[in-house]
Amino acid sequence: MAASSSEGEEFYLRYYVGHKGKFGHEFLEFEFRPDGKLRYANNSNYKNDTMIRKEVFVTPSVLRECRRIINDSEIMKEDDNNWPEPDRVGRQELEIVMGNEHISFTTSKIGSLVDVQTSKDPEGLRIFYYLVQDLVIFAECFQLILGY
Amino acid sequence: MDGKVSALTHRVRSSKGRGYFRSHDFDSLDSSDIGPQRSIKGWIILVTGIHEEAKEEHLYNVFQEFGQVNNLHLNLDRFTGFVKGYALVEYERYEEAANAIRAMDGTQELFNQTIHIDWAFGKGPASSGSTGSKYHNLRSRSRTPPRRLY
């Protein structure tokens, strides 16, 4: 396991992905705040303009597991300076504070692994590509189980 | 980014990345007022430390011993295809979830690897050093009604 973060450390995670698709502007954003508040918003224009917004407090155990996922990915060692810039079609933002380190990465939407492999930093972008998928699944799990 | 988070990012020793400047085209979390989610049903626990080859059905059978499992999410790692390591288990009743935590937290019964279990949702903001046992789900419907004396 990568150097683990200690319990008393601050933790913050925010992920945003937005794009201009066939059905208009769509975005997904979630945030794990240091006090345990999970904020989640998903705006899909498909069919009807359904916007899902939820807020709930999660326990320190949840934050701990989130940190574990991030630590295992080793994203904190990466940098976005060679990643594709966001464009008219879409953007992704990943912001993490873990203890003394802060990353605020911005890049375009990644369509598939081909985009990763043909980029100027395939190693780093691949880590980002898989991590954000894991984080989205993680965050969505908590909001899904809430029901409506 | 609000003040609290902004203060957090100013306390760090190292900071990397382009940062962001949100164009007006894209909506985001902060653009409207939202309140807390009220309609949470069931009692939900988070299991961590799950072995990567764990099978969902096995997990279900183990946790079903403590009560009716209404929901079980065992997510996969997108890169490896193996189990990511955590699961959410939803029970109908508080006692069932509490018993599962009590009986299984810190044990190695599943796949010879230590698992940890705690509540997933809390009532309010976490203060540092607080333990999971203080927290439980918000519920919008009433719990099992108290015994009535007819």
CSV table of C-alpha atoms in Angstrom, one decimal:
chain,number,residue,atom,x,y,z
A,1,MET,CA,0.0,0.0,0.0
A,2,ALA,CA,1.2,3.5,-0.7
A,3,ALA,CA,2.2,5.7,2.2
A,4,SER,CA,-1.0,5.9,4.1
A,5,SER,CA,-2.6,9.0,5.2
A,6,SER,CA,-3.1,9.3,9.0
A,7,GLU,CA,-6.6,9.6,10.5
A,8,GLY,CA,-6.2,13.2,11.6
A,9,GLU,CA,-5.4,14.5,8.1
A,10,GLU,CA,-7.7,16.7,6.2
A,11,PHE,CA,-9.4,15.1,3.2
A,12,TYR,CA,-11.3,16.7,0.4
A,13,LEU,CA,-12.4,15.2,-3.0
A,14,ARG,CA,-14.3,16.8,-5.9
A,15,TYR,CA,-14.8,15.4,-9.3
A,16,TYR,CA,-16.6,17.1,-12.1
A,17,VAL,CA,-17.3,15.9,-15.7
A,18,GLY,CA,-19.3,18.0,-18.1
A,19,HIS,CA,-19.9,17.7,-21.7
A,20,LYS,CA,-22.0,19.1,-24.5
A,21,GLY,CA,-23.6,16.1,-26.0
A,22,LYS,CA,-26.5,15.3,-28.3
A,23,PHE,CA,-29.0,16.3,-25.7
A,24,GLY,CA,-27.4,19.5,-24.5
A,25,HIS,CA,-25.1,20.2,-21.5
A,26,GLU,CA,-24.8,17.3,-19.2
A,27,PHE,CA,-22.7,17.1,-16.1
A,28,LEU,CA,-21.9,14.9,-13.1
A,29,GLU,CA,-20.3,16.3,-10.0
A,30,PHE,CA,-19.7,15.0,-6.5
A,31,GLU,CA,-17.8,16.2,-3.5
A,32,PHE,CA,-16.6,14.5,-0.3
A,33,ARG,CA,-16.1,17.3,2.2
A,34,PRO,CA,-13.8,17.1,5.3
A,35,ASP,CA,-16.8,17.0,7.6
A,36,GLY,CA,-18.2,13.9,5.8
A,37,LYS,CA,-20.8,15.6,3.7
A,38,LEU,CA,-21.2,14.0,0.3
A,39,ARG,CA,-22.8,16.2,-2.3
A,40,TYR,CA,-23.8,14.7,-5.6
A,41,ALA,CA,-25.4,16.2,-8.7
A,42,ASN,CA,-26.1,14.6,-12.0
A,43,ASN,CA,-27.7,16.5,-14.8
A,44,SER,CA,-28.7,14.4,-17.7
A,45,ASN,CA,-30.7,16.0,-20.5
A,46,TYR,CA,-31.6,12.7,-22.0
A,47,LYS,CA,-35.3,12.5,-22.6
A,48,ASN,CA,-36.5,14.9,-19.9
A,49,ASP,CA,-34.4,17.4,-18.0
A,50,THR,CA,-33.9,15.2,-15.0
A,51,MET,CA,-31.6,16.7,-12.4
A,52,ILE,CA,-30.6,14.6,-9.5
A,53,ARG,CA,-29.1,16.4,-6.5
A,54,LYS,CA,-28.4,14.7,-3.2
A,55,GLU,CA,-26.6,15.5,0.0
A,56,VAL,CA,-25.9,13.2,2.9
A,57,PHE,CA,-23.3,12.8,5.6
A,58,VAL,CA,-21.1,9.8,5.4
A,59,THR,CA,-19.0,8.3,8.2
A,60,PRO,CA,-15.3,8.6,8.7
A,61,SER,CA,-15.0,5.0,7.5
A,62,VAL,CA,-16.4,6.0,4.1
A,63,LEU,CA,-13.8,8.8,3.9
A,64,ARG,CA,-11.1,6.3,4.9
A,65,GLU,CA,-12.1,3.9,2.1
A,66,CYS,CA,-12.2,6.8,-0.4
A,67,ARG,CA,-8.6,7.8,0.6
A,68,ARG,CA,-7.5,4.2,0.3
A,69,ILE,CA,-8.8,4.1,-3.3
A,70,ILE,CA,-7.0,7.3,-4.1
A,71,ASN,CA,-3.8,6.2,-2.4
A,72,ASP,CA,-3.7,2.9,-4.2
A,73,SER,CA,-4.0,4.7,-7.6
A,74,GLU,CA,-1.0,6.9,-6.8
A,75,ILE,CA,-2.7,9.8,-8.6
A,76,MET,CA,-1.1,12.2,-6.1
A,77,LYS,CA,2.3,11.6,-7.8
A,78,GLU,CA,0.9,12.6,-11.2
A,79,ASP,CA,0.6,16.0,-12.9
A,80,ASP,CA,-1.8,17.2,-15.6
A,81,ASN,CA,0.6,19.5,-17.4
A,82,ASN,CA,0.8,17.2,-20.4
A,83,TRP,CA,-2.8,16.1,-20.4
A,84,PRO,CA,-5.2,17.4,-23.1
A,85,GLU,CA,-6.8,20.7,-22.3
A,86,PRO,CA,-10.6,20.8,-21.8
A,87,ASP,CA,-12.4,21.8,-25.0
A,88,ARG,CA,-15.8,22.8,-26.2
A,89,VAL,CA,-16.9,19.2,-26.1
A,90,GLY,CA,-16.1,18.5,-22.5
A,91,ARG,CA,-14.0,18.8,-19.4
A,92,GLN,CA,-13.1,16.9,-16.3
A,93,GLU,CA,-11.9,18.3,-13.0
A,94,LEU,CA,-10.4,16.3,-10.2
A,95,GLU,CA,-9.5,18.0,-7.0
A,96,ILE,CA,-8.1,16.3,-4.0
A,97,VAL,CA,-6.6,17.4,-0.7
A,98,MET,CA,-4.9,14.7,1.3
A,99,GLY,CA,-3.0,16.0,4.3
A,100,ASN,CA,-0.3,18.3,3.0
A,101,GLU,CA,-0.9,17.7,-0.7
A,102,HIS,CA,-3.4,19.3,-3.0
A,103,ILE,CA,-4.0,18.4,-6.7
A,104,SER,CA,-6.4,20.2,-9.0
A,105,PHE,CA,-6.3,18.5,-12.4
A,106,THR,CA,-8.3,19.6,-15.4
A,107,THR,CA,-8.5,17.8,-18.7
A,108,SER,CA,-10.8,17.1,-21.5
A,109,LYS,CA,-13.3,14.3,-21.6
A,110,ILE,CA,-11.6,11.0,-22.3
A,111,GLY,CA,-13.6,9.0,-24.8
A,112,SER,CA,-11.7,5.7,-24.5
A,113,LEU,CA,-8.3,4.1,-23.9
A,114,VAL,CA,-7.3,5.1,-27.4
A,115,ASP,CA,-7.3,8.8,-26.2
A,116,VAL,CA,-5.2,7.8,-23.3
A,117,GLN,CA,-2.7,5.8,-25.3
A,118,THR,CA,-2.3,8.5,-27.9
A,119,SER,CA,-1.8,11.3,-25.4
A,120,LYS,CA,1.5,12.9,-24.4
A,121,ASP,CA,1.3,11.3,-20.9
A,122,PRO,CA,-0.3,7.9,-21.3
A,123,GLU,CA,0.9,6.5,-18.0
A,124,GLY,CA,-0.5,9.4,-15.9
A,125,LEU,CA,-3.6,9.8,-17.9
A,126,ARG,CA,-4.4,6.1,-17.6
A,127,ILE,CA,-4.2,6.4,-13.8
A,128,PHE,CA,-6.6,9.3,-14.0
A,129,TYR,CA,-8.9,7.5,-16.4
A,130,TYR,CA,-9.4,4.4,-14.2
A,131,LEU,CA,-9.4,6.3,-10.9
A,132,VAL,CA,-12.2,8.6,-11.9
A,133,GLN,CA,-14.3,5.7,-13.0
A,134,ASP,CA,-13.7,4.0,-9.6
A,135,LEU,CA,-14.5,7.2,-7.8
A,136,VAL,CA,-17.7,7.7,-9.8
A,137,ILE,CA,-18.9,4.2,-9.0
A,138,PHE,CA,-18.0,4.7,-5.3
A,139,ALA,CA,-19.9,8.0,-5.0
A,140,GLU,CA,-22.9,6.7,-7.0
A,141,CYS,CA,-23.2,3.7,-4.8
A,142,PHE,CA,-24.0,6.0,-1.9
A,143,GLN,CA,-26.5,8.1,-3.7
A,144,LEU,CA,-28.1,5.1,-5.4
A,145,ILE,CA,-28.8,3.3,-2.2
A,146,LEU,CA,-30.5,6.4,-0.8
A,147,GLY,CA,-33.4,6.0,-3.2
A,148,TYR,CA,-35.6,9.0,-3.9
B,1,MET,CA,-15.1,26.6,-4.3
B,2,ASP,CA,-16.4,27.8,-0.9
B,3,GLY,CA,-14.5,29.4,1.9
B,4,LYS,CA,-13.9,26.3,4.0
B,5,VAL,CA,-12.5,24.3,1.1
B,6,SER,CA,-10.5,27.2,-0.1
B,7,ALA,CA,-9.0,27.6,3.4
B,8,LEU,CA,-8.1,23.9,3.3
B,9,THR,CA,-6.3,24.2,0.0
B,10,HIS,CA,-4.3,27.1,1.3
B,11,ARG,CA,-3.0,25.0,4.2
B,12,VAL,CA,-1.2,22.4,2.1
B,13,ARG,CA,2.5,22.2,1.5
B,14,SER,CA,2.3,21.3,-2.2
B,15,SER,CA,-0.1,22.0,-4.9
B,16,LYS,CA,-0.2,20.7,-8.4
B,17,GLY,CA,-2.3,21.0,-11.5
B,18,ARG,CA,-3.9,23.5,-13.8
B,19,GLY,CA,-6.7,24.3,-11.5
B,20,TYR,CA,-9.9,25.2,-13.0
B,21,PHE,CA,-11.8,28.2,-14.4
B,22,ARG,CA,-15.4,27.2,-14.9
B,23,SER,CA,-16.8,28.4,-18.2
B,24,HIS,CA,-20.4,29.6,-17.9
B,25,ASP,CA,-21.6,26.8,-20.2
B,26,PHE,CA,-21.4,24.1,-17.5
B,27,ASP,CA,-23.6,23.9,-14.5
B,28,SER,CA,-22.3,22.5,-11.3
B,29,LEU,CA,-23.0,21.6,-7.7
B,30,ASP,CA,-23.2,25.1,-6.3
B,31,SER,CA,-25.7,26.6,-8.7
B,32,SER,CA,-28.8,25.9,-6.7
B,33,ASP,CA,-29.9,25.4,-3.1
B,34,ILE,CA,-30.2,21.8,-1.9
B,35,GLY,CA,-31.2,20.4,1.3
B,36,PRO,CA,-30.3,17.0,2.9
B,37,GLN,CA,-31.7,13.8,1.5
B,38,ARG,CA,-34.6,12.7,3.7
B,39,SER,CA,-35.9,9.5,2.1
B,40,ILE,CA,-33.3,7.0,3.2
B,41,LYS,CA,-34.8,3.7,4.0
B,42,GLY,CA,-33.0,0.8,5.7
B,43,TRP,CA,-29.8,0.6,7.6
B,44,ILE,CA,-26.7,0.7,5.5
B,45,ILE,CA,-23.3,-0.6,6.5
B,46,LEU,CA,-19.9,-0.3,4.7
B,47,VAL,CA,-17.7,-3.3,4.6
B,48,THR,CA,-14.1,-2.8,3.6
B,49,GLY,CA,-11.0,-5.0,3.2
B,50,ILE,CA,-12.8,-7.4,1.0
B,51,HIS,CA,-10.7,-9.9,-0.9
B,52,GLU,CA,-10.4,-9.1,-4.6
B,53,GLU,CA,-11.8,-12.6,-5.6
B,54,ALA,CA,-14.8,-12.4,-3.3
B,55,LYS,CA,-18.1,-13.5,-4.9
B,56,GLU,CA,-21.2,-11.4,-4.4
B,57,GLU,CA,-23.3,-14.5,-3.6
B,58,HIS,CA,-21.0,-15.6,-0.9
B,59,LEU,CA,-21.1,-12.2,0.7
B,60,TYR,CA,-24.8,-12.1,0.4
B,61,ASN,CA,-25.1,-15.5,2.2
B,62,VAL,CA,-22.9,-14.4,5.0
B,63,PHE,CA,-24.7,-11.2,5.7
B,64,GLN,CA,-28.1,-12.7,5.2
B,65,GLU,CA,-27.4,-14.6,8.4
B,66,PHE,CA,-28.0,-11.4,10.4
B,67,GLY,CA,-31.2,-10.4,8.8
B,68,GLN,CA,-33.0,-9.6,5.5
B,69,VAL,CA,-30.5,-8.0,3.2
B,70,ASN,CA,-32.5,-5.6,1.0
B,71,ASN,CA,-29.5,-4.4,-1.1
B,72,LEU,CA,-25.9,-5.4,-1.6
B,73,HIS,CA,-23.5,-3.5,-3.8
B,74,LEU,CA,-20.1,-5.1,-4.4
B,75,ASN,CA,-18.3,-2.9,-6.9
B,76,LEU,CA,-15.5,-3.9,-9.2
B,77,ASP,CA,-12.2,-2.3,-9.9
B,78,ARG,CA,-12.5,-0.8,-13.4
B,79,PHE,CA,-9.0,-1.7,-14.3
B,80,THR,CA,-8.5,-5.2,-13.0
B,81,GLY,CA,-12.0,-6.4,-13.1
B,82,PHE,CA,-11.6,-7.8,-9.6
B,83,VAL,CA,-13.6,-6.7,-6.6
B,84,LYS,CA,-12.6,-3.2,-5.6
B,85,GLY,CA,-12.6,-4.0,-1.9
B,86,TYR,CA,-15.7,-2.5,-0.4
B,87,ALA,CA,-19.4,-3.3,-0.3
B,88,LEU,CA,-22.5,-1.6,0.9
B,89,VAL,CA,-25.1,-3.8,2.6
B,90,GLU,CA,-28.6,-2.6,3.5
B,91,TYR,CA,-30.7,-4.2,6.2
B,92,GLU,CA,-34.3,-3.7,7.0
B,93,ARG,CA,-33.8,-3.2,10.7
B,94,TYR,CA,-31.3,-1.4,12.9
B,95,GLU,CA,-30.6,-4.4,15.1
B,96,GLU,CA,-29.7,-6.6,12.1
B,97,ALA,CA,-27.1,-4.1,10.9
B,98,ALA,CA,-25.7,-3.5,14.4
B,99,ASN,CA,-25.4,-7.3,14.9
B,100,ALA,CA,-23.6,-7.7,11.6
B,101,ILE,CA,-21.1,-5.0,12.6
B,102,ARG,CA,-20.6,-6.4,16.0
B,103,ALA,CA,-20.1,-9.9,14.8
B,104,MET,CA,-18.0,-9.4,11.7
B,105,ASP,CA,-16.0,-6.2,12.2
B,106,GLY,CA,-12.3,-7.0,12.4
B,107,THR,CA,-12.7,-10.7,11.6
B,108,GLN,CA,-11.1,-12.8,9.0
B,109,GLU,CA,-14.0,-15.1,8.4
B,110,LEU,CA,-14.4,-14.0,4.8
B,111,PHE,CA,-11.5,-15.1,2.6
B,112,ASN,CA,-9.0,-15.1,5.4
B,113,GLN,CA,-8.5,-11.3,5.1
B,114,THR,CA,-9.5,-8.9,7.8
B,115,ILE,CA,-12.6,-6.9,7.0
B,116,HIS,CA,-13.9,-3.8,8.7
B,117,ILE,CA,-17.6,-2.8,9.0
B,118,ASP,CA,-19.1,0.4,10.0
B,119,TRP,CA,-22.2,2.5,9.4
B,120,ALA,CA,-22.2,4.2,6.0
B,121,PHE,CA,-24.3,7.3,6.8
B,122,GLY,CA,-24.1,9.8,9.6
B,123,LYS,CA,-26.6,12.2,11.2
B,124,GLY,CA,-24.4,15.2,10.8
B,125,PRO,CA,-20.8,16.5,10.3
B,126,ALA,CA,-18.1,14.2,11.6
B,127,SER,CA,-15.8,15.6,14.2
B,128,SER,CA,-12.3,14.3,14.3
B,129,GLY,CA,-11.8,11.3,16.5
B,130,SER,CA,-15.4,10.3,16.5
B,131,THR,CA,-16.2,6.6,16.1
B,132,GLY,CA,-18.6,5.0,13.6
B,133,SER,CA,-20.9,3.7,16.3
B,134,LYS,CA,-22.3,7.1,16.9
B,135,TYR,CA,-23.6,7.4,13.4
B,136,HIS,CA,-26.6,5.8,11.7
B,137,ASN,CA,-28.8,6.5,8.8
B,138,LEU,CA,-31.4,9.2,8.7
B,139,ARG,CA,-34.7,7.6,8.3
B,140,SER,CA,-37.8,9.2,7.0
B,141,ARG,CA,-40.2,6.5,8.2
B,142,SER,CA,-40.8,5.5,11.7
B,143,ARG,CA,-38.9,2.6,13.2
B,144,THR,CA,-40.5,-0.5,14.6
B,145,PRO,CA,-43.2,1.0,16.8
B,146,PRO,CA,-42.8,0.6,20.6
B,147,ARG,CA,-44.8,-2.0,22.3
B,148,ARG,CA,-48.4,-1.0,22.8
B,149,LEU,CA,-50.0,-1.9,26.1
B,150,TYR,CA,-53.5,-3.0,25.2
